[in-house]
PDB file of C-alpha atoms in Angstrom:
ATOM      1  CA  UNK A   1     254.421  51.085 -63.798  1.00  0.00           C
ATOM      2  CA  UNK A   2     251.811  48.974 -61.998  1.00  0.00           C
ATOM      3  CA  UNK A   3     254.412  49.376 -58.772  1.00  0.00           C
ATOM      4  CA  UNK A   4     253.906  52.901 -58.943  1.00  0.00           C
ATOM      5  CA  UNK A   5     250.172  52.694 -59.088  1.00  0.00           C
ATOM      6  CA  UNK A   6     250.037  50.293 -56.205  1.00  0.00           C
ATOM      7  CA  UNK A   7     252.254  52.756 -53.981  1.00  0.00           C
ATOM      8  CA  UNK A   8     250.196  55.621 -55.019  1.00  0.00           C
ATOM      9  CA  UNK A   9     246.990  53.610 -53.836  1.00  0.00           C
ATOM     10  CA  UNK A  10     248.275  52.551 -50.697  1.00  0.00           C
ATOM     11  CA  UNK A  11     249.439  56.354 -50.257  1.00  0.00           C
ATOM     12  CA  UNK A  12     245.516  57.560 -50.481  1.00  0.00           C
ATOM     13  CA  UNK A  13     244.538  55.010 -48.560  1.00  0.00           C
ATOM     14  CA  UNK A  14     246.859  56.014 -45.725  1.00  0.00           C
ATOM     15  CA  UNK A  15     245.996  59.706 -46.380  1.00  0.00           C
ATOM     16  CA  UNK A  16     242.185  58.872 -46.163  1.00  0.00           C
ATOM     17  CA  UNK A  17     242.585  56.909 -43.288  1.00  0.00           C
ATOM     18  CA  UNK A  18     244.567  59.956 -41.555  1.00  0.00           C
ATOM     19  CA  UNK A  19     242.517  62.544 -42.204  1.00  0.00           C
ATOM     20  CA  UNK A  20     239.620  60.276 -40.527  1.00  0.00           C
ATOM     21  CA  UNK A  21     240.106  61.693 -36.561  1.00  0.00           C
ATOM     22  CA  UNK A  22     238.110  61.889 -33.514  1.00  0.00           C
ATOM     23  CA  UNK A  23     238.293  64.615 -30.900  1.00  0.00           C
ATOM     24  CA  UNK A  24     236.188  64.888 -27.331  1.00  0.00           C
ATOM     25  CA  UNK A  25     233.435  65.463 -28.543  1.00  0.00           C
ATOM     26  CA  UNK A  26     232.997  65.179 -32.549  1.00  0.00           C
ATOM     27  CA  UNK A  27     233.886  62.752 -35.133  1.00  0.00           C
ATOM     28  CA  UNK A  28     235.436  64.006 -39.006  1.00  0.00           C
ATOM     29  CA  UNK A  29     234.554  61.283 -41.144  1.00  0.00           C
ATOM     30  CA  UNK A  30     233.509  61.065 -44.905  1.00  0.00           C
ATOM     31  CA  UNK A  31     230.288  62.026 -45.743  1.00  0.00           C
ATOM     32  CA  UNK A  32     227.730  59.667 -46.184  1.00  0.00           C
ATOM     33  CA  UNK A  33     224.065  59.660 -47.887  1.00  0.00           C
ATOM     34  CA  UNK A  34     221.809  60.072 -44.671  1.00  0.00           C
ATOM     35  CA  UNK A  35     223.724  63.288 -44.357  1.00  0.00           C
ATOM     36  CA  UNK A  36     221.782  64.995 -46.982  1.00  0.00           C
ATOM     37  CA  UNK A  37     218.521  66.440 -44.804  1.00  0.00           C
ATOM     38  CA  UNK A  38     220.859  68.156 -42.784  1.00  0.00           C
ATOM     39  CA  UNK A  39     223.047  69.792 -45.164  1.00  0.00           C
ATOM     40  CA  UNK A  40     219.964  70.891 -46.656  1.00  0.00           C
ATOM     41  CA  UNK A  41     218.663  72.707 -43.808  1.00  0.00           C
ATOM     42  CA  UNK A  42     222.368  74.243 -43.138  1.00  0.00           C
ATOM     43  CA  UNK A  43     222.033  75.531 -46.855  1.00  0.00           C
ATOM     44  CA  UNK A  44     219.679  77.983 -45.636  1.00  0.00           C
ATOM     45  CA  UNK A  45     222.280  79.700 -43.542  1.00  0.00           C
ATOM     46  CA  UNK A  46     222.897  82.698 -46.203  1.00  0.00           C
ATOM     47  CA  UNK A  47     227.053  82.471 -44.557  1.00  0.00           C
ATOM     48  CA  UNK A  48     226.728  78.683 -45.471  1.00  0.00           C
ATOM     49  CA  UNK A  49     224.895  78.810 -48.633  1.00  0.00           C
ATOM     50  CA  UNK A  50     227.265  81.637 -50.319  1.00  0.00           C
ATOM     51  CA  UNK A  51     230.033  79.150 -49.391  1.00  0.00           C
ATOM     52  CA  UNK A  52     228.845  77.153 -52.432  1.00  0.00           C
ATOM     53  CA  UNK A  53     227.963  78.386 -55.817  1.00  0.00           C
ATOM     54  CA  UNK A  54     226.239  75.552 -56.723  1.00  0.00           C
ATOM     55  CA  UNK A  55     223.119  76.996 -55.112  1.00  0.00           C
ATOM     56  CA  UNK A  56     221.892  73.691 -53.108  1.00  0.00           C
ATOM     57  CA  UNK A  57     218.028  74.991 -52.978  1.00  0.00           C
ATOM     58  CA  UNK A  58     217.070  71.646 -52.982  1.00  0.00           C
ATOM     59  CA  UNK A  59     217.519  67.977 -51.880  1.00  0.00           C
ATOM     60  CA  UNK A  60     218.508  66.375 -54.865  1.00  0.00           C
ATOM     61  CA  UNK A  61     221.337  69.352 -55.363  1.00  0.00           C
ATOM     62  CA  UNK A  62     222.477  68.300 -52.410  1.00  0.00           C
ATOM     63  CA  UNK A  63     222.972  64.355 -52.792  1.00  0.00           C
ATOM     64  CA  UNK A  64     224.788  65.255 -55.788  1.00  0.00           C
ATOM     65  CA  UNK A  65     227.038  67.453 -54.135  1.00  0.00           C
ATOM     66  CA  UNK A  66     227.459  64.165 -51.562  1.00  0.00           C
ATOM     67  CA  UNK A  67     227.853  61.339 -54.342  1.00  0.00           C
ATOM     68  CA  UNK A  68     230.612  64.029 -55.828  1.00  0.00           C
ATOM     69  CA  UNK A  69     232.235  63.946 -52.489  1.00  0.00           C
ATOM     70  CA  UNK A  70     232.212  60.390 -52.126  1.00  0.00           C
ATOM     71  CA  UNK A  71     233.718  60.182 -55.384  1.00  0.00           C
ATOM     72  CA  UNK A  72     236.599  62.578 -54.265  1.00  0.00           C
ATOM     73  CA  UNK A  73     236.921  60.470 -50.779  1.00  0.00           C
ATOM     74  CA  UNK A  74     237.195  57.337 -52.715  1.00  0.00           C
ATOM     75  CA  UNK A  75     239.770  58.523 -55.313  1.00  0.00           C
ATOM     76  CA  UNK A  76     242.088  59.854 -52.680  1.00  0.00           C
ATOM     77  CA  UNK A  77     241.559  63.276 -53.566  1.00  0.00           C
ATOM     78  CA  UNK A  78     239.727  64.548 -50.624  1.00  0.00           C
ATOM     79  CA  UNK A  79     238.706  67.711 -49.952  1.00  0.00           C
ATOM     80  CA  UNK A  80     235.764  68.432 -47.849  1.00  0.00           C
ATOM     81  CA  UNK A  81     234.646  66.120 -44.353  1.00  0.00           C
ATOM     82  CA  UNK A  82     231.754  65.888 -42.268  1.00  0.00           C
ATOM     83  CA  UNK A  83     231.672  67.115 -38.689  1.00  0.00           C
ATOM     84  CA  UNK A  84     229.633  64.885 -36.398  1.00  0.00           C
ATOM     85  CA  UNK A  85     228.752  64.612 -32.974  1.00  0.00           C
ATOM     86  CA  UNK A  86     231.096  61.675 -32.165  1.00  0.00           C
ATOM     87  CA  UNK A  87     228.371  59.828 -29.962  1.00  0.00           C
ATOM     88  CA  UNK A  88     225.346  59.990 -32.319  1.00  0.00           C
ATOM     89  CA  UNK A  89     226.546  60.905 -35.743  1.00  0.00           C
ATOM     90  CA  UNK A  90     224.568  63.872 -36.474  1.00  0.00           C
ATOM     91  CA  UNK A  91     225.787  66.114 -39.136  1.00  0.00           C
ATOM     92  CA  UNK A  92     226.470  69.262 -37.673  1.00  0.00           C
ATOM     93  CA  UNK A  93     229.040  70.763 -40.549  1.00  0.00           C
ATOM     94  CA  UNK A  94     232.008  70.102 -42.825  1.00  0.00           C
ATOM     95  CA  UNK A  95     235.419  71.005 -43.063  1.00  0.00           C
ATOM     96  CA  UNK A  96     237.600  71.236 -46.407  1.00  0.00           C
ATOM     97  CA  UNK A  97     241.192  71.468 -46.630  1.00  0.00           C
ATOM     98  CA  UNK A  98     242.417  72.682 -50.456  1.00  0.00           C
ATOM     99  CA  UNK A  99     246.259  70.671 -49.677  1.00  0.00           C
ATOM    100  CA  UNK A 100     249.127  72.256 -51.804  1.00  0.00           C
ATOM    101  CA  UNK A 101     251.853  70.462 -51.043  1.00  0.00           C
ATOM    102  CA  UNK A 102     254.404  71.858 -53.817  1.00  0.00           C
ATOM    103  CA  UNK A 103     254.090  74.641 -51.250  1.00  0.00           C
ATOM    104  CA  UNK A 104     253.634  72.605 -47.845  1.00  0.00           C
ATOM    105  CA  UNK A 105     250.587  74.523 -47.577  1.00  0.00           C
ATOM    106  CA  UNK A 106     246.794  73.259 -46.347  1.00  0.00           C
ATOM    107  CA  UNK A 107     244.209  76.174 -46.688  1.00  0.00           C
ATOM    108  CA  UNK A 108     241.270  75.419 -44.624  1.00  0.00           C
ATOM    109  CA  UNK A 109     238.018  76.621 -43.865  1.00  0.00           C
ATOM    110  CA  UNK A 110     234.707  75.359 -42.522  1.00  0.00           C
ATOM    111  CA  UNK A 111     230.633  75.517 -41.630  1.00  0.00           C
ATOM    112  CA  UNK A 112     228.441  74.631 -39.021  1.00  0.00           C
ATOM    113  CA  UNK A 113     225.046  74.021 -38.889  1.00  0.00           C
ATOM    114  CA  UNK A 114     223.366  77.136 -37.662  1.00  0.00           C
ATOM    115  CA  UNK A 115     221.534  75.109 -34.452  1.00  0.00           C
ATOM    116  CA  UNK A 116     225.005  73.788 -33.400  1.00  0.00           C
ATOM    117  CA  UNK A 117     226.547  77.397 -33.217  1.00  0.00           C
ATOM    118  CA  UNK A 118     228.217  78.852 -29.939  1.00  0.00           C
ATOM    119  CA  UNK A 119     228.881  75.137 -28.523  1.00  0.00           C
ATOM    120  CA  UNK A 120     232.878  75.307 -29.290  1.00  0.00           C
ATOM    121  CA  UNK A 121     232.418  73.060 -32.196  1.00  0.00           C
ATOM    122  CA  UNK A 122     234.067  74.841 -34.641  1.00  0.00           C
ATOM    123  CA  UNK A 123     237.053  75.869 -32.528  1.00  0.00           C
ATOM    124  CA  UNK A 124     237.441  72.096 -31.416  1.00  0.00           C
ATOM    125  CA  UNK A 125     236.885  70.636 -35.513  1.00  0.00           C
ATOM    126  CA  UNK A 126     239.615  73.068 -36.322  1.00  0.00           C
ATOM    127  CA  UNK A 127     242.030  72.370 -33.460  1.00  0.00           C
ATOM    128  CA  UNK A 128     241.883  68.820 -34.424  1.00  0.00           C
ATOM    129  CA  UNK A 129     242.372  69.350 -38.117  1.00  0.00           C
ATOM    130  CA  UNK A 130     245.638  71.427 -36.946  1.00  0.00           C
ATOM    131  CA  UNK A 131     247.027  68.916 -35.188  1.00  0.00           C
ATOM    132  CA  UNK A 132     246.100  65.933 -37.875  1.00  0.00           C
ATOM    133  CA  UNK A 133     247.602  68.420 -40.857  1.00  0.00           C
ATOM    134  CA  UNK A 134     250.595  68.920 -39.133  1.00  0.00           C
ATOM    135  CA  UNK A 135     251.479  65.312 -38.403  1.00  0.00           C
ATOM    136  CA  UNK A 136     251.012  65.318 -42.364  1.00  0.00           C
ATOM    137  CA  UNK A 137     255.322  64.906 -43.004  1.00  0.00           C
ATOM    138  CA  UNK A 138     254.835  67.610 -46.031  1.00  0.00           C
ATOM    139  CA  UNK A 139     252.579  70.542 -44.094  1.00  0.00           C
ATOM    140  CA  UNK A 140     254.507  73.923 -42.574  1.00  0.00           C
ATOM    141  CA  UNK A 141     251.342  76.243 -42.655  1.00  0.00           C
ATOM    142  CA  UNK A 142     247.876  76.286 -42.285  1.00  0.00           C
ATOM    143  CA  UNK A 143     245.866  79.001 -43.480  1.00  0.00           C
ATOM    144  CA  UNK A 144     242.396  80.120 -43.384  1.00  0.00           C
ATOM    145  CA  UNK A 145     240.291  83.370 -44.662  1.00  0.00           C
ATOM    146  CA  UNK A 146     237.189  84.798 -43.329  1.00  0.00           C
ATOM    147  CA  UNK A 147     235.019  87.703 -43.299  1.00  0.00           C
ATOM    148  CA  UNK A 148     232.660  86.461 -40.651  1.00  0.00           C
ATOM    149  CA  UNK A 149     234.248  88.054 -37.079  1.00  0.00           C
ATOM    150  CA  UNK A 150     232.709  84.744 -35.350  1.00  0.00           C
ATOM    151  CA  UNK A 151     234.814  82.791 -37.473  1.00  0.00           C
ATOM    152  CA  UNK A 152     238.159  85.208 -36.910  1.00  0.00           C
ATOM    153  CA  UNK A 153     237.695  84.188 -32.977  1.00  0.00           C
ATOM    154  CA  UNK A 154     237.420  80.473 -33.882  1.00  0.00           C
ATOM    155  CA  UNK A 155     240.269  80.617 -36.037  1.00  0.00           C
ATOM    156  CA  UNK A 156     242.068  82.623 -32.774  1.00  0.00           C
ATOM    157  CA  UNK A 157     241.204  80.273 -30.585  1.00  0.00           C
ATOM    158  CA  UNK A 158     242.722  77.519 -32.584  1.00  0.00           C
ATOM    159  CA  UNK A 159     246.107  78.910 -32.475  1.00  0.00           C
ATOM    160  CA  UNK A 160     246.280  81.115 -35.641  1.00  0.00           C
ATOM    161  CA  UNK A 161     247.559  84.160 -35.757  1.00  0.00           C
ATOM    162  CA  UNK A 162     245.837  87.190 -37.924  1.00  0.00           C
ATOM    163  CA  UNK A 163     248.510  88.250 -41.087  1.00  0.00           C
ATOM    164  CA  UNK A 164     246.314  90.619 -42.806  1.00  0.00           C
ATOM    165  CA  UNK A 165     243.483  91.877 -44.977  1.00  0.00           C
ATOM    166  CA  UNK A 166     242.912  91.022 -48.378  1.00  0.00           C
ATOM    167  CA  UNK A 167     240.923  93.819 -49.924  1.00  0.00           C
ATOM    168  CA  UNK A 168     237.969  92.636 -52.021  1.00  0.00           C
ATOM    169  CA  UNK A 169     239.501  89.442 -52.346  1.00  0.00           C
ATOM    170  CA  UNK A 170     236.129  87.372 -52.836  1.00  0.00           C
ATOM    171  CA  UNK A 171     233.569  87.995 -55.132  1.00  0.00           C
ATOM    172  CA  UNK A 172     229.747  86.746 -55.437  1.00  0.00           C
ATOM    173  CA  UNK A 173     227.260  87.738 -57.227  1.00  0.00           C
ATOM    174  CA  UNK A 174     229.111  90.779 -58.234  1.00  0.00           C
ATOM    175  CA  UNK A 175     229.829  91.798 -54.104  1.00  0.00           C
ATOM    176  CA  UNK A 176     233.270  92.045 -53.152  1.00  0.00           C
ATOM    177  CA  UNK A 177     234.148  91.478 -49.635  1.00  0.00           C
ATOM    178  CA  UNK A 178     237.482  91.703 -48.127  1.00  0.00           C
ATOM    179  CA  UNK A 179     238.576  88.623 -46.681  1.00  0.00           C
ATOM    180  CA  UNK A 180     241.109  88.059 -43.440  1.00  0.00           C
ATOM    181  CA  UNK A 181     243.406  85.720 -43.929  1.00  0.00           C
ATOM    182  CA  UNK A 182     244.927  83.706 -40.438  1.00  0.00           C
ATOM    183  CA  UNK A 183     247.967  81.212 -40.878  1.00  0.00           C
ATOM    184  CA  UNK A 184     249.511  78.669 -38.224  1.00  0.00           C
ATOM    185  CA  UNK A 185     253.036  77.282 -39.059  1.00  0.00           C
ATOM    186  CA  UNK A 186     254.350  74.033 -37.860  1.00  0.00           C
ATOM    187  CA  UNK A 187     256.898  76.022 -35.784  1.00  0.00           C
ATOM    188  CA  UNK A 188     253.992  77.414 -33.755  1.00  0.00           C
ATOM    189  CA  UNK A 189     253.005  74.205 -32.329  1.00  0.00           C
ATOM    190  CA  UNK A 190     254.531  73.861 -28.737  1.00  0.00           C
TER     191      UNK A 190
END
């Protein structure tokens, strides 16, 4: 019924809006088409680059990739935000959260630009995500993977707790790697 579609609408509008935030120091936002250089030139990270098996090698790969998450912002089916430097705007990674919310369950993970490593970005992107998921009314965990021991601190220092190891849980290109997996539940949150 045309009710129905309205209240869905207004419901990813709402969502979008939310998962727009602003910490101390960085802005998550949509992406938008100037971000495309800069994405390029994290794509040469080899941890960043495996991250997508689209293989962005080059610049028009990459606004593609952008126009496709544009698309996804606008629908209300967002997955994947920038991560700016709130005063100037400057790429400096992304952040995706796969929601599953028959299971009240956000999976996250995350890049940053290999010349804005070792600043606390990552730690401080993630806190904020956290705290914006769980004010989400249908979200009890968070959960992340990595393989990258960098990456196991962030997720540390954000409040998440290690659970396990999943043996060769990712493959690419025929490499299996096992994966870490780190969770934060609602309850957690004092």
């Amino acid at each position: 019924s045309d009710v129905y579609k309205r209240q869905l609408v207004c419901r990813s509008a709402e969502m979008r809006n939310a998962m727009e935030l602003q910490s101390v120091r960085l802005a998550i936002r949509p992406f938008v088409p100037t971000d495309d250089k800069r994405m390029l030139e994290a794509m040469t990270c080899p941890d960043v680059h495996q991250m997508h098996s689209d293989g962005f090698l080059d610049i028009e790969a990459v606004r593609r990739y952008l126009r496709l998450l544009t698309d996804e912002y606008q629908s209300g089916m967002f997955r994947t935000l920038a991560i700016t430097e709130r005063e100037c705007s400057t790429l400096i990674g992304a952040i995706t959260l796969d929601r599953m919310p028959q299971f009240a369950r956000v999976e996250l993970s995350y890049w940053i630009h290999p010349a804005q490593r070792n600043r606390g970005y990552a730690t401080e992107a993630v806190t904020a995500m956290i705290h914006r998921c769980f004010q989400m009314a249908n979200c009890n965990r968070i959960q992340a993977m990595t393989a990258n021991p960098a990456s196991a601190r962030v997720l540390e220092k954000s409040g998440m707790r290690y659970e396990g190891t999943l043996r060769q849980y990712v493959g690419i290109n025929g490499v299996f790697r096992d994966m870490a997996m780190y969770a934060i539940l609602r309850s957690d949150i004092r």
